[in-house]
């Protein structure tokens, strides 16, 4: 347990992976559906806006795996645990992740310097969990700028009772029995007290929970944006990271941890500024030249208990 002094808080409760409920990838998806049914945005509706900053990340086999947000004409902010494939392709600016918008290859991945995959497999307090995530952010650089307008980072962090909206693609029921939609889903929800989420850092993360306790983000929503404000004046205030409780069922609905980009604004802006001033490299595999790691490489399947 981590607590006090603005550090990690929350009491560990016995359950499956502390955060893997929100990761994506084709191979992982099948394993999760078999072992612990999951989905993406549950209880959402089709997108009502263009959300041209919205990004879809695809793995080296072309499977949709994560979301992201365009924060600069050639940079997308996503979750650190979304950067495992050898190659990543990004589609920006389309509510249909199968077509439209701008498609780019990723030429560089920069994980947050304090991104940590904490191994708790030998900790008796975590009977089913093997890993926890901290500072779960990464910036991916596109091979050329896009014409879509980036979303601004929030100027201040969201506080409990703030109205927010989460965006993502994926299956829309708790047990993965329905097809994943091609159309972007949105869910209006709210920020809640940090104590509602287990194992989070209130200085780095946000906790969000739907008032009905029957709607939430989940698998393949990882890295996607939590936004606030009105249409035409949206701000990025969260990045989908991990499950916020350890209840065995339901897997996804309930509290969810979002990494707070406002708390990491200095790293985001400095990375974009420093890297963009350099010469644009040729497209390379994400784990090859130009891949800057902040923690040991892990595939999402490393975080699953079969």
Tab-separated table of C-alpha atoms in Angstrom:
chain	number	residue	atom	x	y	z
A	1	UNK	CA	0.000	0.000	0.000
A	2	UNK	CA	1.220	3.497	-0.841
A	3	UNK	CA	-0.184	6.472	1.022
A	4	UNK	CA	0.489	9.876	2.516
A	5	UNK	CA	2.346	12.967	1.357
A	6	UNK	CA	0.622	13.130	-2.014
A	7	UNK	CA	1.924	9.680	-2.832
A	8	UNK	CA	0.126	6.594	-4.088
A	9	UNK	CA	-3.027	5.920	-2.159
A	10	UNK	CA	-5.723	3.311	-1.827
A	11	UNK	CA	-5.909	-0.079	-0.218
A	12	UNK	CA	-5.222	-3.140	-2.363
A	13	UNK	CA	-8.243	-5.397	-2.756
A	14	UNK	CA	-8.052	-8.881	-4.180
A	15	UNK	CA	-8.877	-8.923	-7.889
A	16	UNK	CA	-7.427	-9.545	-11.326
A	17	UNK	CA	-4.996	-7.097	-12.948
A	18	UNK	CA	-4.961	-3.688	-11.356
A	19	UNK	CA	-4.882	-1.935	-14.693
A	20	UNK	CA	-5.074	-4.425	-17.531
A	21	UNK	CA	-8.788	-3.884	-17.942
A	22	UNK	CA	-7.999	-1.028	-20.287
A	23	UNK	CA	-5.203	-2.360	-22.465
A	24	UNK	CA	-5.699	-3.461	-26.044
A	25	UNK	CA	-4.333	-5.735	-28.807
A	26	UNK	CA	-5.848	-8.526	-30.819
A	27	UNK	CA	-4.039	-11.448	-29.200
A	28	UNK	CA	-4.613	-10.067	-25.727
A	29	UNK	CA	-8.278	-9.476	-26.387
A	30	UNK	CA	-9.018	-13.138	-26.963
A	31	UNK	CA	-7.183	-14.133	-23.818
A	32	UNK	CA	-9.055	-11.613	-21.726
A	33	UNK	CA	-12.467	-12.527	-23.073
A	34	UNK	CA	-11.733	-16.150	-22.186
A	35	UNK	CA	-10.337	-15.458	-18.738
A	36	UNK	CA	-12.055	-12.282	-17.571
A	37	UNK	CA	-14.677	-10.768	-19.919
A	38	UNK	CA	-14.205	-7.101	-20.743
A	39	UNK	CA	-15.105	-4.376	-23.213
A	40	UNK	CA	-14.356	-0.807	-24.202
A	41	UNK	CA	-16.694	2.137	-23.493
A	42	UNK	CA	-19.762	0.659	-21.838
A	43	UNK	CA	-22.938	2.745	-21.795
A	44	UNK	CA	-21.687	5.314	-24.292
A	45	UNK	CA	-23.279	6.702	-27.462
A	46	UNK	CA	-22.044	7.425	-30.988
A	47	UNK	CA	-19.871	10.531	-31.200
A	48	UNK	CA	-21.851	13.750	-31.579
A	49	UNK	CA	-18.863	15.872	-32.629
A	50	UNK	CA	-16.000	15.567	-35.107
A	51	UNK	CA	-13.273	15.376	-32.426
A	52	UNK	CA	-10.557	15.968	-35.020
A	53	UNK	CA	-7.899	15.576	-32.317
A	54	UNK	CA	-8.973	11.974	-31.683
A	55	UNK	CA	-6.403	9.339	-32.631
A	56	UNK	CA	-6.636	5.578	-33.110
A	57	UNK	CA	-3.479	3.473	-32.664
A	58	UNK	CA	-2.986	0.237	-34.596
A	59	UNK	CA	-0.426	-2.493	-34.002
A	60	UNK	CA	1.937	-4.051	-36.537
A	61	UNK	CA	-0.848	-6.396	-37.689
A	62	UNK	CA	-3.274	-3.550	-38.319
A	63	UNK	CA	-5.455	-4.245	-35.285
A	64	UNK	CA	-6.885	-1.304	-33.373
A	65	UNK	CA	-5.370	-1.381	-29.898
A	66	UNK	CA	-5.540	2.028	-28.191
A	67	UNK	CA	-6.689	5.609	-28.406
A	68	UNK	CA	-4.770	8.841	-28.194
A	69	UNK	CA	-5.069	12.607	-28.546
A	70	UNK	CA	-3.319	14.902	-31.017
A	71	UNK	CA	-1.491	17.509	-28.914
A	72	UNK	CA	0.713	18.903	-31.693
A	73	UNK	CA	0.579	18.631	-35.473
A	74	UNK	CA	2.986	15.680	-35.338
A	75	UNK	CA	2.624	14.340	-31.783
A	76	UNK	CA	-0.036	12.134	-30.189
A	77	UNK	CA	-0.329	11.609	-26.433
A	78	UNK	CA	-1.311	8.109	-25.327
A	79	UNK	CA	-0.717	5.648	-22.477
A	80	UNK	CA	2.770	4.289	-21.853
A	81	UNK	CA	1.494	0.718	-21.971
A	82	UNK	CA	0.139	1.296	-25.505
A	83	UNK	CA	3.591	1.457	-27.117
A	84	UNK	CA	4.552	-2.224	-27.124
A	85	UNK	CA	4.219	-3.154	-30.861
A	86	UNK	CA	7.223	-3.237	-33.163
A	87	UNK	CA	5.406	-0.820	-35.477
A	88	UNK	CA	2.533	1.556	-34.772
A	89	UNK	CA	0.187	3.276	-37.211
A	90	UNK	CA	-2.047	6.180	-36.199
A	91	UNK	CA	-5.259	7.526	-37.747
A	92	UNK	CA	-6.153	11.058	-36.669
A	93	UNK	CA	-9.316	13.062	-37.176
A	94	UNK	CA	-11.978	10.500	-38.035
A	95	UNK	CA	-14.785	9.217	-35.839
A	96	UNK	CA	-14.638	6.013	-37.921
A	97	UNK	CA	-11.323	4.344	-37.121
A	98	UNK	CA	-11.441	2.295	-40.337
A	99	UNK	CA	-11.388	5.219	-42.757
A	100	UNK	CA	-10.999	8.960	-43.205
A	101	UNK	CA	-8.814	11.429	-41.384
A	102	UNK	CA	-5.032	11.324	-41.705
A	103	UNK	CA	-3.022	8.114	-41.452
A	104	UNK	CA	0.602	8.236	-40.338
A	105	UNK	CA	3.392	5.910	-39.246
A	106	UNK	CA	5.029	6.407	-35.859
A	107	UNK	CA	8.734	7.223	-36.081
A	108	UNK	CA	9.475	7.828	-32.411
A	109	UNK	CA	8.051	6.845	-29.049
A	110	UNK	CA	8.957	8.813	-25.923
A	111	UNK	CA	7.690	7.325	-22.689
A	112	UNK	CA	7.360	9.447	-19.576
A	113	UNK	CA	10.717	9.325	-17.732
A	114	UNK	CA	8.977	8.101	-14.578
A	115	UNK	CA	6.740	5.561	-16.304
A	116	UNK	CA	6.920	2.467	-14.131
A	117	UNK	CA	5.608	-1.059	-14.415
A	118	UNK	CA	5.679	-2.222	-10.803
A	119	UNK	CA	5.945	-5.963	-10.284
A	120	UNK	CA	3.747	-7.006	-7.357
A	121	UNK	CA	3.539	-10.685	-8.276
A	122	UNK	CA	5.265	-11.687	-5.034
A	123	UNK	CA	3.236	-9.345	-2.824
A	124	UNK	CA	0.599	-11.246	-0.800
A	125	UNK	CA	-1.636	-8.153	-0.850
A	126	UNK	CA	-2.137	-8.745	-4.590
A	127	UNK	CA	-3.392	-12.304	-4.900
A	128	UNK	CA	-4.341	-11.986	-8.581
A	129	UNK	CA	-2.521	-8.865	-9.761
A	130	UNK	CA	1.023	-9.031	-11.061
A	131	UNK	CA	1.740	-5.433	-12.085
A	132	UNK	CA	0.752	-1.842	-11.326
A	133	UNK	CA	1.325	1.204	-13.546
A	134	UNK	CA	2.590	4.652	-12.613
A	135	UNK	CA	2.996	7.815	-14.766
A	136	UNK	CA	1.352	5.922	-17.609
A	137	UNK	CA	2.042	8.327	-20.488
A	138	UNK	CA	3.866	8.291	-23.812
A	139	UNK	CA	4.212	10.660	-26.745
A	140	UNK	CA	4.353	9.186	-30.237
A	141	UNK	CA	5.776	11.201	-33.097
A	142	UNK	CA	4.177	10.961	-36.531
A	143	UNK	CA	6.222	10.667	-39.715
A	144	UNK	CA	4.778	13.968	-40.987
A	145	UNK	CA	2.480	16.686	-39.638
A	146	UNK	CA	-1.298	16.340	-39.993
A	147	UNK	CA	-3.795	19.055	-40.847
A	148	UNK	CA	-6.128	18.353	-37.936
A	149	UNK	CA	-6.255	20.796	-35.027
A	150	UNK	CA	-4.649	19.508	-31.794
A	151	UNK	CA	-6.495	19.659	-28.500
A	152	UNK	CA	-5.180	21.988	-25.800
A	153	UNK	CA	-4.031	20.647	-22.463
A	154	UNK	CA	-6.189	21.763	-19.567
A	155	UNK	CA	-4.834	24.730	-17.644
A	156	UNK	CA	-5.769	23.242	-14.274
A	157	UNK	CA	-6.457	19.693	-13.160
A	158	UNK	CA	-10.058	18.560	-12.836
A	159	UNK	CA	-11.443	18.261	-9.318
A	160	UNK	CA	-14.086	15.920	-7.885
A	161	UNK	CA	-17.601	16.514	-9.261
A	162	UNK	CA	-16.202	17.970	-12.507
A	163	UNK	CA	-18.143	16.982	-15.630
A	164	UNK	CA	-15.944	15.199	-18.185
A	165	UNK	CA	-16.297	13.052	-21.307
A	166	UNK	CA	-14.290	9.961	-22.275
A	167	UNK	CA	-13.818	8.871	-25.906
A	168	UNK	CA	-12.876	5.513	-27.396
A	169	UNK	CA	-13.597	2.552	-29.672
A	170	UNK	CA	-14.193	-1.069	-28.789
A	171	UNK	CA	-16.750	-3.609	-27.631
A	172	UNK	CA	-19.751	-2.065	-25.948
A	173	UNK	CA	-20.860	-4.708	-23.454
A	174	UNK	CA	-19.256	-6.064	-20.315
A	175	UNK	CA	-18.825	-9.593	-21.634
A	176	UNK	CA	-17.564	-8.885	-25.143
A	177	UNK	CA	-20.589	-10.505	-26.779
A	178	UNK	CA	-21.252	-7.664	-29.241
A	179	UNK	CA	-19.094	-6.542	-32.147
A	180	UNK	CA	-16.783	-3.596	-31.618
A	181	UNK	CA	-18.201	-0.484	-33.307
A	182	UNK	CA	-16.299	1.353	-36.015
A	183	UNK	CA	-17.894	4.589	-34.809
A	184	UNK	CA	-16.251	6.476	-31.960
A	185	UNK	CA	-18.121	6.232	-28.661
A	186	UNK	CA	-18.457	8.968	-26.050
A	187	UNK	CA	-19.515	8.814	-22.429
A	188	UNK	CA	-20.356	11.752	-20.182
A	189	UNK	CA	-19.165	11.041	-16.672
A	190	UNK	CA	-17.478	12.803	-13.764
A	191	UNK	CA	-14.301	13.044	-11.724
A	192	UNK	CA	-14.647	11.632	-8.211
A	193	UNK	CA	-12.617	11.666	-5.023
A	194	UNK	CA	-9.203	9.957	-5.395
A	195	UNK	CA	-10.069	7.623	-2.539
A	196	UNK	CA	-12.572	5.913	-4.856
A	197	UNK	CA	-9.652	4.482	-6.852
A	198	UNK	CA	-7.171	1.991	-5.433
A	199	UNK	CA	-3.452	2.467	-6.010
A	200	UNK	CA	-3.265	5.887	-7.640
A	201	UNK	CA	-1.138	8.978	-7.134
A	202	UNK	CA	-3.450	11.974	-6.561
A	203	UNK	CA	-0.719	14.316	-7.765
A	204	UNK	CA	-0.398	12.458	-11.067
A	205	UNK	CA	-3.732	10.703	-11.656
A	206	UNK	CA	-7.471	11.341	-11.687
A	207	UNK	CA	-10.241	9.002	-10.591
A	208	UNK	CA	-13.474	8.937	-12.590
A	209	UNK	CA	-16.665	6.989	-12.030
A	210	UNK	CA	-20.057	7.146	-13.735
A	211	UNK	CA	-22.937	8.124	-11.405
A	212	UNK	CA	-24.863	4.966	-12.343
A	213	UNK	CA	-21.857	2.710	-11.732
A	214	UNK	CA	-22.922	0.960	-14.950
A	215	UNK	CA	-20.825	2.759	-17.578
A	216	UNK	CA	-17.069	3.148	-18.045
A	217	UNK	CA	-14.055	2.837	-20.334
A	218	UNK	CA	-12.231	-0.487	-20.685
A	219	UNK	CA	-10.126	-2.577	-23.116
A	220	UNK	CA	-8.944	-0.748	-26.273
A	221	UNK	CA	-9.858	2.587	-24.691
A	222	UNK	CA	-6.360	2.809	-23.172
A	223	UNK	CA	-4.570	6.009	-24.076
A	224	UNK	CA	-7.791	7.707	-25.119
A	225	UNK	CA	-8.734	11.206	-23.987
A	226	UNK	CA	-10.784	12.418	-21.065
A	227	UNK	CA	-11.987	15.897	-22.035
A	228	UNK	CA	-13.933	18.786	-20.553
A	229	UNK	CA	-15.493	21.992	-21.846
A	230	UNK	CA	-17.971	22.732	-24.600
A	231	UNK	CA	-17.922	21.843	-28.300
A	232	UNK	CA	-15.269	23.915	-30.027
A	233	UNK	CA	-13.535	24.622	-26.716
A	234	UNK	CA	-12.452	21.215	-25.448
A	235	UNK	CA	-9.471	20.609	-23.145
A	236	UNK	CA	-7.557	17.401	-22.486
A	237	UNK	CA	-7.647	16.551	-18.783
A	238	UNK	CA	-7.047	12.796	-18.650
A	239	UNK	CA	-5.602	9.769	-20.447
A	240	UNK	CA	-7.264	6.368	-19.967
A	241	UNK	CA	-4.889	4.215	-17.926
A	242	UNK	CA	-6.231	1.415	-15.734
A	243	UNK	CA	-8.979	-0.131	-13.666
A	244	UNK	CA	-9.600	1.710	-10.421
A	245	UNK	CA	-10.783	-1.146	-8.235
A	246	UNK	CA	-10.056	-4.808	-7.670
A	247	UNK	CA	-13.570	-6.234	-7.680
A	248	UNK	CA	-13.735	-9.507	-9.568
A	249	UNK	CA	-16.994	-8.576	-11.329
A	250	UNK	CA	-17.915	-6.421	-13.096
A	251	UNK	CA	-14.540	-6.003	-14.707
A	252	UNK	CA	-14.803	-2.523	-16.196
A	253	UNK	CA	-17.660	-0.516	-14.727
A	254	UNK	CA	-16.845	1.297	-11.524
A	255	UNK	CA	-13.942	3.649	-10.791
A	256	UNK	CA	-11.214	4.132	-13.397
A	257	UNK	CA	-7.767	5.742	-13.152
A	258	UNK	CA	-6.792	8.354	-15.734
A	259	UNK	CA	-3.304	9.824	-15.922
A	260	UNK	CA	-3.522	13.609	-15.520
A	261	UNK	CA	-1.740	15.366	-18.437
A	262	UNK	CA	-2.052	18.713	-16.668
A	263	UNK	CA	0.229	17.392	-13.932
A	264	UNK	CA	2.714	16.358	-16.630
A	265	UNK	CA	2.367	19.435	-18.850
A	266	UNK	CA	6.014	20.477	-18.473
A	267	UNK	CA	7.229	17.096	-19.734
A	268	UNK	CA	4.738	17.096	-22.610
A	269	UNK	CA	5.545	20.591	-23.845
A	270	UNK	CA	9.298	20.237	-23.390
A	271	UNK	CA	9.372	16.895	-25.212
A	272	UNK	CA	7.409	18.265	-28.139
A	273	UNK	CA	9.559	21.391	-28.276
A	274	UNK	CA	12.909	19.628	-27.960
A	275	UNK	CA	12.149	16.801	-30.358
A	276	UNK	CA	10.319	18.842	-32.992
A	277	UNK	CA	13.309	21.160	-33.323
A	278	UNK	CA	15.400	18.192	-34.475
A	279	UNK	CA	15.388	16.793	-37.999
A	280	UNK	CA	12.471	14.463	-38.671
A	281	UNK	CA	13.788	10.861	-38.841
A	282	UNK	CA	12.798	8.259	-41.387
A	283	UNK	CA	10.037	5.838	-40.295
A	284	UNK	CA	11.479	3.047	-38.160
A	285	UNK	CA	10.006	0.322	-35.941
A	286	UNK	CA	8.785	1.774	-32.662
A	287	UNK	CA	11.286	-0.230	-30.623
A	288	UNK	CA	14.134	0.592	-32.977
A	289	UNK	CA	16.067	3.810	-33.409
A	290	UNK	CA	14.210	6.739	-31.917
A	291	UNK	CA	12.380	4.728	-29.264
A	292	UNK	CA	13.005	6.261	-25.849
A	293	UNK	CA	11.953	3.999	-23.004
A	294	UNK	CA	11.071	5.031	-19.470
A	295	UNK	CA	10.612	1.484	-18.126
A	296	UNK	CA	11.344	-2.084	-19.111
A	297	UNK	CA	9.476	-3.165	-22.227
A	298	UNK	CA	6.312	-5.137	-21.546
A	299	UNK	CA	3.504	-6.446	-23.714
A	300	UNK	CA	-0.032	-6.099	-22.317
A	301	UNK	CA	-0.177	-9.885	-22.053
A	302	UNK	CA	2.524	-9.593	-19.391
A	303	UNK	CA	-0.061	-7.904	-17.201
A	304	UNK	CA	-2.740	-10.596	-17.516
A	305	UNK	CA	-3.374	-13.489	-15.203
A	306	UNK	CA	-4.815	-16.392	-17.217
